[in-house]
Coordinates of C-alpha atoms and ligand atoms in Angstrom, one line a residue:
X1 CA 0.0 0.0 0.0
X2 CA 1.2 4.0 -0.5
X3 CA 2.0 5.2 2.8
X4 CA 1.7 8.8 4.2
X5 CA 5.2 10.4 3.7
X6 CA 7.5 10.7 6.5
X7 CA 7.2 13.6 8.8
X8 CA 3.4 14.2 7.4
X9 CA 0.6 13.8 9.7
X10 CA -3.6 13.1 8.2
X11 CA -5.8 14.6 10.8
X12 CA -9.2 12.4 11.0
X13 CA -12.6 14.5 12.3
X14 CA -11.9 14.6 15.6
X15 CA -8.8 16.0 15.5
X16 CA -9.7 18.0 13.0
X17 CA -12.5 18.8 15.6
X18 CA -10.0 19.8 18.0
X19 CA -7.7 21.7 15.3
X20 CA -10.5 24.0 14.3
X21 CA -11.2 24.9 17.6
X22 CA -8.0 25.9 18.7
X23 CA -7.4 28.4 15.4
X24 CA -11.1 29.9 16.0
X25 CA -10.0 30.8 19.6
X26 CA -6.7 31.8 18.1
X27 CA -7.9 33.6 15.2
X28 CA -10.5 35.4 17.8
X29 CA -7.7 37.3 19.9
X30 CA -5.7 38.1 16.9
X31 CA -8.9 39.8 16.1
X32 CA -9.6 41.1 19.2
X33 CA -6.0 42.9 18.9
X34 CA -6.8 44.7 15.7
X35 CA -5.4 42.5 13.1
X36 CA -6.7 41.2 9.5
X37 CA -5.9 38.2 7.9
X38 CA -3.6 37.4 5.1
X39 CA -3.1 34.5 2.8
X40 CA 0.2 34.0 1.1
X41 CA 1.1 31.1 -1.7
X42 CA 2.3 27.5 -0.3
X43 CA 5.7 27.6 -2.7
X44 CA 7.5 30.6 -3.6
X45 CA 10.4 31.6 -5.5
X46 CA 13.7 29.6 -3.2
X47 CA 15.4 32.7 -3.5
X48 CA 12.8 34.5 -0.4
X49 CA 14.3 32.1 1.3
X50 CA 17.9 32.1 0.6
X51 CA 18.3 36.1 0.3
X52 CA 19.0 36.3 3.8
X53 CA 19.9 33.0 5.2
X54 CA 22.1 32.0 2.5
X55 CA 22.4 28.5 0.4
X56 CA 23.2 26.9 3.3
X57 CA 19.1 26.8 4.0
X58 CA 18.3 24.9 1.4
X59 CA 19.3 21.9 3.4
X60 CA 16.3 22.4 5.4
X61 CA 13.9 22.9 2.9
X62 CA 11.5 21.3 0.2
X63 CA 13.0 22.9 -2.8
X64 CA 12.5 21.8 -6.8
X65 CA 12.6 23.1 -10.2
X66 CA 8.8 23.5 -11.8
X67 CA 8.6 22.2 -15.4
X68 CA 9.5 26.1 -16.8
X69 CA 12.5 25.4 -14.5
X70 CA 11.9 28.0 -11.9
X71 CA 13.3 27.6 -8.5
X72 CA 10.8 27.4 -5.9
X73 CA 10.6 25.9 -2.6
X74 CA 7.8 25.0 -0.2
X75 CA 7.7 27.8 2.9
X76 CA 9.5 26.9 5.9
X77 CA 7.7 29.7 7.3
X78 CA 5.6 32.6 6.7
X79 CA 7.1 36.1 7.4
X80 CA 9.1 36.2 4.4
X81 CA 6.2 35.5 2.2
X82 CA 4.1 38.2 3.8
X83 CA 6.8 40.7 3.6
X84 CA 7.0 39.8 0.1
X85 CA 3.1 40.2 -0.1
X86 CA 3.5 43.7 1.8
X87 CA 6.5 45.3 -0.8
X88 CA 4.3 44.1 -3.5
X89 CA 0.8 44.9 -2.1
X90 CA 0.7 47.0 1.1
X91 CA 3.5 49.6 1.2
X92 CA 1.0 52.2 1.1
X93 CA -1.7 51.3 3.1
X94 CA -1.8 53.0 6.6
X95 CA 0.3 51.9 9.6
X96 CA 0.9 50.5 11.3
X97 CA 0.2 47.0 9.9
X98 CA -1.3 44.0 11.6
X99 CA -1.2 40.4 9.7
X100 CA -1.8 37.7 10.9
X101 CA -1.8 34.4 9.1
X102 CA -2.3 30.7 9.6
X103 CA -0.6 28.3 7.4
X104 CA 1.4 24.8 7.0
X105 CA 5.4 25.3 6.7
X106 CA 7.1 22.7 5.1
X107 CA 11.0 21.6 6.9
X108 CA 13.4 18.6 6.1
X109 CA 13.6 18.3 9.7
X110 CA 14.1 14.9 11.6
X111 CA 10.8 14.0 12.4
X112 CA 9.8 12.8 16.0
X113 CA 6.9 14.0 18.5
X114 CA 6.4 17.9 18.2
X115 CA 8.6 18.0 15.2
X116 CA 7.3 17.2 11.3
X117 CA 7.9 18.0 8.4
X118 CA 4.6 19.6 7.7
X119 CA 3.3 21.6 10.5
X120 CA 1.3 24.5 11.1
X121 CA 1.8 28.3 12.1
X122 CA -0.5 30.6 13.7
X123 CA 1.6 34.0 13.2
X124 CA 1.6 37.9 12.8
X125 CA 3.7 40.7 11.4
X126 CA 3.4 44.0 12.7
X127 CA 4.3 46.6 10.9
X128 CA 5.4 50.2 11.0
X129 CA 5.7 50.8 14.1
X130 CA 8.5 50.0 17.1
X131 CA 7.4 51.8 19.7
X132 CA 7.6 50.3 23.6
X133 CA 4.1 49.5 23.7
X134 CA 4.0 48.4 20.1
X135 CA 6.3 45.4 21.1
X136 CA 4.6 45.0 24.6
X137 CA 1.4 44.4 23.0
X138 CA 2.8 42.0 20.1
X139 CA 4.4 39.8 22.8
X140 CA 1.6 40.7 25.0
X141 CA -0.8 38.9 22.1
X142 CA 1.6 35.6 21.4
X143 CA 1.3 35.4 25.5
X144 CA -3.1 36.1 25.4
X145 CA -3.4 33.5 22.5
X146 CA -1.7 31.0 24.4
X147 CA -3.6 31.5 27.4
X148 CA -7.2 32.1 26.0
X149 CA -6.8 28.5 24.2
X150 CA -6.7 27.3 27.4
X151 CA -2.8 26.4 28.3
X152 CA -1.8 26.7 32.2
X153 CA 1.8 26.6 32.4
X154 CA 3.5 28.5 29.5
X155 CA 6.7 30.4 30.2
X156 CA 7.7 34.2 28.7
X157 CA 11.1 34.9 28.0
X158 CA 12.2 38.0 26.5
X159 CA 15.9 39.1 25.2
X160 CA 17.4 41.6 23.1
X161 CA 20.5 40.7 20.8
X162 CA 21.7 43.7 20.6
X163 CA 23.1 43.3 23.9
X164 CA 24.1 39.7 23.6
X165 CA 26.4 41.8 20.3
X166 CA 27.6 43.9 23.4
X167 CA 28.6 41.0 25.4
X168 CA 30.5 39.5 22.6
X169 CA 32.2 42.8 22.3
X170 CA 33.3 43.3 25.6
X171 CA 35.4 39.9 25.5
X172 CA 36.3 41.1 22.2
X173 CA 35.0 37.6 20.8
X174 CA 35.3 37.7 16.4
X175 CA 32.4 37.2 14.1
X176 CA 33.7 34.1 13.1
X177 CA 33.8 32.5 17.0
X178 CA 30.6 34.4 17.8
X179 CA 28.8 32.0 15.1
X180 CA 29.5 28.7 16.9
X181 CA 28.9 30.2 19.8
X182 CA 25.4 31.8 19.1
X183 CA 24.5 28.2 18.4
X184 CA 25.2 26.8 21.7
X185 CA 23.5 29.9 23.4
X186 CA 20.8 28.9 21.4
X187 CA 20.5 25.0 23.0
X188 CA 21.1 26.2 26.1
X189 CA 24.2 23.8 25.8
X190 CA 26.3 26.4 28.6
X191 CA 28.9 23.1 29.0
X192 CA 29.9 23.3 25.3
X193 CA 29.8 27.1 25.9
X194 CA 32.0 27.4 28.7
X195 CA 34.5 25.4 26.8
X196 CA 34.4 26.8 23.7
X197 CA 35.2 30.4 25.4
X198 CA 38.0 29.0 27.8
X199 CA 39.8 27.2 24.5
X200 CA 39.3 31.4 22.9
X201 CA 41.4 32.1 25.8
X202 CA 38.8 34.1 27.4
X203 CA 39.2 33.8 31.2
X204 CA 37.6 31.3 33.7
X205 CA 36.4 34.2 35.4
X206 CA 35.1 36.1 32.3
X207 CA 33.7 33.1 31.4
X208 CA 31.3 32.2 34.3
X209 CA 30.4 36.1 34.4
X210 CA 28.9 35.7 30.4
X211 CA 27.4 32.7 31.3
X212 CA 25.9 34.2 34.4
X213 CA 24.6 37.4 32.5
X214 CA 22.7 34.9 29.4
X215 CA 21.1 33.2 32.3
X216 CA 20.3 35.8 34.9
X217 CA 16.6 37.2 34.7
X218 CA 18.0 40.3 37.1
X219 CA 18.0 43.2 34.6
X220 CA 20.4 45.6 37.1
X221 CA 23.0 42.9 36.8
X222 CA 22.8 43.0 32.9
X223 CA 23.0 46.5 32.7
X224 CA 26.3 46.1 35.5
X225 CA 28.2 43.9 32.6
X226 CA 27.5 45.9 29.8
X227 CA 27.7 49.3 31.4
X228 CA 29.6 52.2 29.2
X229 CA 28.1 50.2 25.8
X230 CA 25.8 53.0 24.8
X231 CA 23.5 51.0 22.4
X232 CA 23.2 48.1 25.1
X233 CA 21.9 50.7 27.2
X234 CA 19.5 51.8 25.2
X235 CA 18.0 48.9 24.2
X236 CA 17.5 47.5 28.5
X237 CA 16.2 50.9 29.3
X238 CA 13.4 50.0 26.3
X239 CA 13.7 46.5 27.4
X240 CA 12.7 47.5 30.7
X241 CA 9.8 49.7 29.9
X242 CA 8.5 46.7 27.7
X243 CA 8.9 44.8 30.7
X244 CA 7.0 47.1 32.9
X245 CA 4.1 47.5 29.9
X246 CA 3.9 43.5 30.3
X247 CA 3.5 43.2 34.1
X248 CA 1.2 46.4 34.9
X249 CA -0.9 47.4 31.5
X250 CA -1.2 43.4 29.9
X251 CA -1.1 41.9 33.7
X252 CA 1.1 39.5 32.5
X253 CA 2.4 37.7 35.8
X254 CA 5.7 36.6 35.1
X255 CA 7.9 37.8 32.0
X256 CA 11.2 37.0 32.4
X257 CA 14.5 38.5 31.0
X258 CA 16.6 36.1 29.3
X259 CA 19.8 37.7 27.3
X260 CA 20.6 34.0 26.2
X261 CA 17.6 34.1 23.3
X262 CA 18.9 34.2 20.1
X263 CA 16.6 32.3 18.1
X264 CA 17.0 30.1 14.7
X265 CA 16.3 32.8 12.1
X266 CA 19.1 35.1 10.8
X267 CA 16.7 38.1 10.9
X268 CA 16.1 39.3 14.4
X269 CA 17.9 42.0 15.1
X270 CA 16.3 43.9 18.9
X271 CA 14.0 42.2 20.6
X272 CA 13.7 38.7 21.0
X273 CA 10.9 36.4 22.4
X274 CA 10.0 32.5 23.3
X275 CA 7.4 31.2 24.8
X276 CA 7.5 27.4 26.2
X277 CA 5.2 25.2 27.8
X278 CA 8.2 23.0 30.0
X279 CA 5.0 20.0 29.9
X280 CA 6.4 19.6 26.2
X281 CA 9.9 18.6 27.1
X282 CA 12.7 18.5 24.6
X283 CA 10.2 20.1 21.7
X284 CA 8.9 22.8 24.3
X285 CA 9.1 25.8 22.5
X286 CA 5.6 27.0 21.2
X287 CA 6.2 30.6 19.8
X288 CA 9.2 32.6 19.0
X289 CA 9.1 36.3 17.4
X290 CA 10.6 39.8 17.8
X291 CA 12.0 42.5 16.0
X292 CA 13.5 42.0 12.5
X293 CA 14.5 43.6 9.2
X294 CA 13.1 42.0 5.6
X295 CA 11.6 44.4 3.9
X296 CA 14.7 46.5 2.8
X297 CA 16.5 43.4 1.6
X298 CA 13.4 42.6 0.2
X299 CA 14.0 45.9 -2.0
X300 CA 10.7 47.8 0.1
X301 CA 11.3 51.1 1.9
X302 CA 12.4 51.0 5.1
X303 CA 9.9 50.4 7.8
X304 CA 10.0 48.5 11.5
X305 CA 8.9 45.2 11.9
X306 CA 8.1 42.5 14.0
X307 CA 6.2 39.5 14.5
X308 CA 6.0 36.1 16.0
X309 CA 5.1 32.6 14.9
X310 CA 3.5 29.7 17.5
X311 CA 3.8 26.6 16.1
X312 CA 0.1 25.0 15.8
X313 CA 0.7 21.8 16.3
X314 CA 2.7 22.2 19.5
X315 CA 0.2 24.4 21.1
X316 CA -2.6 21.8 20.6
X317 CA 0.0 18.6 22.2
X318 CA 0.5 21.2 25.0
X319 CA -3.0 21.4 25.7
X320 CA -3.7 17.7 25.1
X321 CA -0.7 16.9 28.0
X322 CA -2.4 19.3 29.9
X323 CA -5.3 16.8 29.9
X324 CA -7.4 19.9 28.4
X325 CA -11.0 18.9 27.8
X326 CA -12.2 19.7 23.9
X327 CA -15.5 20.9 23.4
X328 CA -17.6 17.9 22.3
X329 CA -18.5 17.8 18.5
X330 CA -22.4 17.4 18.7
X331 CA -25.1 16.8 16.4
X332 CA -28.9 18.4 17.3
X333 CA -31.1 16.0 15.9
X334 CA -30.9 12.6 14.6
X335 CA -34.0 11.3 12.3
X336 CA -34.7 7.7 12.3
X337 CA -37.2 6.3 9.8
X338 CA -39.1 3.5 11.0
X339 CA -39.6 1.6 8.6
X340 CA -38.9 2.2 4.6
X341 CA -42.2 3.7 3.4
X342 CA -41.1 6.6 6.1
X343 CA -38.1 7.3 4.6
X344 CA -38.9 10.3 2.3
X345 CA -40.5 12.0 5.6
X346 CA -37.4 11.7 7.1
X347 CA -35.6 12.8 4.5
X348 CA -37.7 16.5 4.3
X349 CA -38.1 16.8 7.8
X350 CA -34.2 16.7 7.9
X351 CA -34.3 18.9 5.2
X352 CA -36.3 21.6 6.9
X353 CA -34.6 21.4 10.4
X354 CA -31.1 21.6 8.1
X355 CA -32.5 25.0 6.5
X356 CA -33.7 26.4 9.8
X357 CA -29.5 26.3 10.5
X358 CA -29.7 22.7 13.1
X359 CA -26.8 19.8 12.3
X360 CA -29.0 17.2 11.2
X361 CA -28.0 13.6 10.5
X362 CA -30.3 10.5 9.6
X363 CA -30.1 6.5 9.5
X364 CA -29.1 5.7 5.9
X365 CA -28.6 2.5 6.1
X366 CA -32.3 0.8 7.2
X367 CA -31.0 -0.1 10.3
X368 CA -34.0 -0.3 12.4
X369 CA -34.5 1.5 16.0
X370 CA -32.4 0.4 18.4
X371 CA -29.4 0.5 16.0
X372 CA -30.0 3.5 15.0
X373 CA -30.5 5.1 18.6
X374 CA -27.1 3.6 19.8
X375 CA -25.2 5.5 16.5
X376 CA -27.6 8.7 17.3
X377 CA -25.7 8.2 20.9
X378 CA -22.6 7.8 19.8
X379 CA -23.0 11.1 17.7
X380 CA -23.9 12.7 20.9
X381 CA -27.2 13.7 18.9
X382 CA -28.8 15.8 21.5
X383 CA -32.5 14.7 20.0
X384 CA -33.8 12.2 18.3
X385 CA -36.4 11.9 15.9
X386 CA -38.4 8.7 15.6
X387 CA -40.9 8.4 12.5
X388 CA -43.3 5.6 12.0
X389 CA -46.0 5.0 9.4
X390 CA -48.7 6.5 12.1
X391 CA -46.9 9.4 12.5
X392 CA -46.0 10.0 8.9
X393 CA -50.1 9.7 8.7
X394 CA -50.8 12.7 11.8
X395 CA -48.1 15.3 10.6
X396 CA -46.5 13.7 13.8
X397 CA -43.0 12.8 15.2
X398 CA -41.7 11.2 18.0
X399 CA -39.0 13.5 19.4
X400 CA -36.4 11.3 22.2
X401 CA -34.3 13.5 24.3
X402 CA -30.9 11.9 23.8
X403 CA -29.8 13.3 27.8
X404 CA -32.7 12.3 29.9
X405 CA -34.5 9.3 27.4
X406 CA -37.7 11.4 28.1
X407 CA -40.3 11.1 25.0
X408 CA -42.9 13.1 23.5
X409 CA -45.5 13.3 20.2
X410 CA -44.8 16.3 18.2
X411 CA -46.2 17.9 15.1
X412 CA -43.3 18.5 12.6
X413 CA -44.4 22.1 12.5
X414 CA -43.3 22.6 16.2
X415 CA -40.0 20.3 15.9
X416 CA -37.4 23.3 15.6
X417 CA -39.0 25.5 18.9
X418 CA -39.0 22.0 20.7
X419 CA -35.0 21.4 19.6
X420 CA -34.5 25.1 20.3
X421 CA -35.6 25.3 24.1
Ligands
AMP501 P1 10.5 29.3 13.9 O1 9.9 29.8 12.6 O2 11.6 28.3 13.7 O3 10.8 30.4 14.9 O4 9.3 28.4 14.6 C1 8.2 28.9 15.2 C2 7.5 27.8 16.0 O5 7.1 26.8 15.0 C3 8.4 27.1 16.9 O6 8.4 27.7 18.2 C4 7.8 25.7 17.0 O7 6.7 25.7 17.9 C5 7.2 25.5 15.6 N1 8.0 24.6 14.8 C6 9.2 24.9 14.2 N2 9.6 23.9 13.5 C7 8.7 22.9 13.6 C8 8.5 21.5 13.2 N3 9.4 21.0 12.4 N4 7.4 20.8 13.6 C9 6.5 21.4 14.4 N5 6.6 22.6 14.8 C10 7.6 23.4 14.5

């Protein structure tokens, strides 16, 4: 048999069920915080891609040549491809700009739980505007989403690379080191780190005070280290209003600072943002964003932007770890003719609850009563409607209340007020 391909996931009904649910409460807050929807194409030209991360990303992508021979690629992700959209569509539309999108990414990633190679993102890009409460409220909304679907235990952590660019400077660490480096800061592998300073010939002591100051959530001390670095200033004095905008305007409880964020994308450049929920383990984190510059490589006119991107599918395992219960997919009524000659009843009565906007199912398969009850219960039909050849003669139904077995007669006329109450 033709099996799914690797890293690709089908989603039956009810998790379907489940999926839609989550990006109606997700599409909600985006809403609520002022922002429209955009669509982008799934493949674009591979050079979005490349233009800032270089060739070396095409190992992680779905690239392949189109029968004109065109270079395209399946997106890894979807702020590129609305930047694109903005240069070519929205440059002049007021600002500032808020986007936000859902949509499946495509990586050659090693596929195990919480990582695929299709999988979704629920994202925004704002732009035109970097004030301190722009970026309050952007991180402010990656926090809400993640609450109003329902998580407990998620975990903010903001950071700010131009001051992890100060730190580098101040041991006077090269762009070339800096690179391996940046990548361990980004695991959180502080072993590897450790050594990989101490074989620069960067002190023990300078060493534990870096490592100190990527881990420390104490902003004072931060600003201690980098003191005299005008720019690194700057940005902790913003970072700290940010922080403040969090806590008393968005009542966020518990932001924390945390200069060791660098995140996977080449693009960031000031603030930088996660947000984990620890119940996932090694695939914990659920939304990353920030500050970052596209548009004027892009060839646009120079503009701020930020955004973040939660993946989808890691939000909804979160949830499902949490033991969160799912709304129940229910059906109103479920018809059951009686017995054949009743079956073109049932068929318009269905047809007139359907039009009066009730989910309406029937027995299509001659199945008899008792069958036909047990399906309507595994439905979770919340009536059902019984029609025999006497009824069919009266204008008459019997309507079963699926919760409490209770039974009545009742003329087809009066069956939507009766479903209604
Ligand atoms: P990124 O664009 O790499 O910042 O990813 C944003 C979010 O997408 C991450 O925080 C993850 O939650 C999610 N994500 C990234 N890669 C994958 C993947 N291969 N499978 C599932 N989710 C992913």
């Amino acid at each position: 048999m033709v099996q799914i391909p690797r890293g690709t996931r089908d989603f039956v009904p009810e998790e379907m069920q489940k999926r839609r649910y989550l990006q109606q409460r997700m599409e909600a807050t985006f809403r609520g915080y002022g922002y429209g929807e955009i669509q982008t194409p799934t493949f674009e030209t591979l050079e979005l891609f490349t233009a800032k991360s270089g060739a070396s990303i095409i190992d992680e992508l779905y690239n392949f040549k189109d029968k004109g021979g065109r270079e395209l690629a399946l997106r890894p992700e979807l702020t590129a491809p609305v930047i694109r959209c903005y240069i070519e569509r929205l440059q002049m539309a007021p600002k500032p700009l808020k986007l936000f999108y859902f949509g499946n990414c495509f990586r050659y990633d090693r596929p195990q739980k919480g990582r695929y190679r299709e999988f979704w993102q629920a994202g925004c890009e704002l732009i035109g505007t970097d004030t301190p409460e722009a970026h309050a409220e952007l991180v402010a909304l990656a926090y809400t989403i993640l609450k109003n679907i329902g998580l407990q235990n998620i975990v903010l952590n903001i950071g700010n690379l131009h001051v992890i660019s100060a730190m580098f400077e101040k041991l006077r660490i090269t762009d070339a080191v800096k690179k391996d480096l940046l990548t361990f800061i980004d695991k959180s592998q502080y072993e590897d780190l450790n050594s990989a300073l101490r074989s620069n010939d960067i002190s023990q002591q300078d060493t534990e005070a870096f490592l100190e100051i990527l881990q420390t959530p104490d902003l004072d001390k931060i600003m201690n280290y980098v003191h005299g670095h005008e720019r690194a200033h700057t940005e902790l004095t913003r970072l700290r209003g940010v922080m403040d905008l969090l806590k008393t305007s968005f009542g966020i409880p518990d932001p924390r600072v945390k200069i060791g964020i660098v995140r996977g994308l080449d693009y960031y450049k000031g603030l930088v943002f996660e947000i984990e929920a620890p119940v996932l383990g090694a695939e914990k984190q659920l939304c990353g964003g920030g500050d970052y510059e596209l548009v004027s490589l892009f060839g646009g006119t120079q503009v701020p932007q930020a955004g973040f991107a939660i993946g989808f599918d890691r939000a909804l395992l979160a949830l499902e770890t949490e033991q969160f219960t799912f709304p129940q997919p229910s059906l109103d009524v479920f018809i059951v003719p009686v017995t054949e000659t009743t079956i073109p009843m049932a068929l318009s009565v269905a047809s007139q609850l359907r039009a009066q906007g009730l989910t309406v199912d029937l027995d299509l398969l001659r199945r008899g009563i008792g069958k036909s009850l047990k399906y309507a219960a595994a439905q979770h039909a919340r009536f059902a409607v019984i029609i025999g050849p006497k009824e069919q003669e009266e204008g008459k139904v019997t309507l079963r209340n699926m919760i409490d077995g209770s039974q009545s007669s009742c003329a087809v006329a009066d069956l939507t007020a009766a479903v209604f109450t």
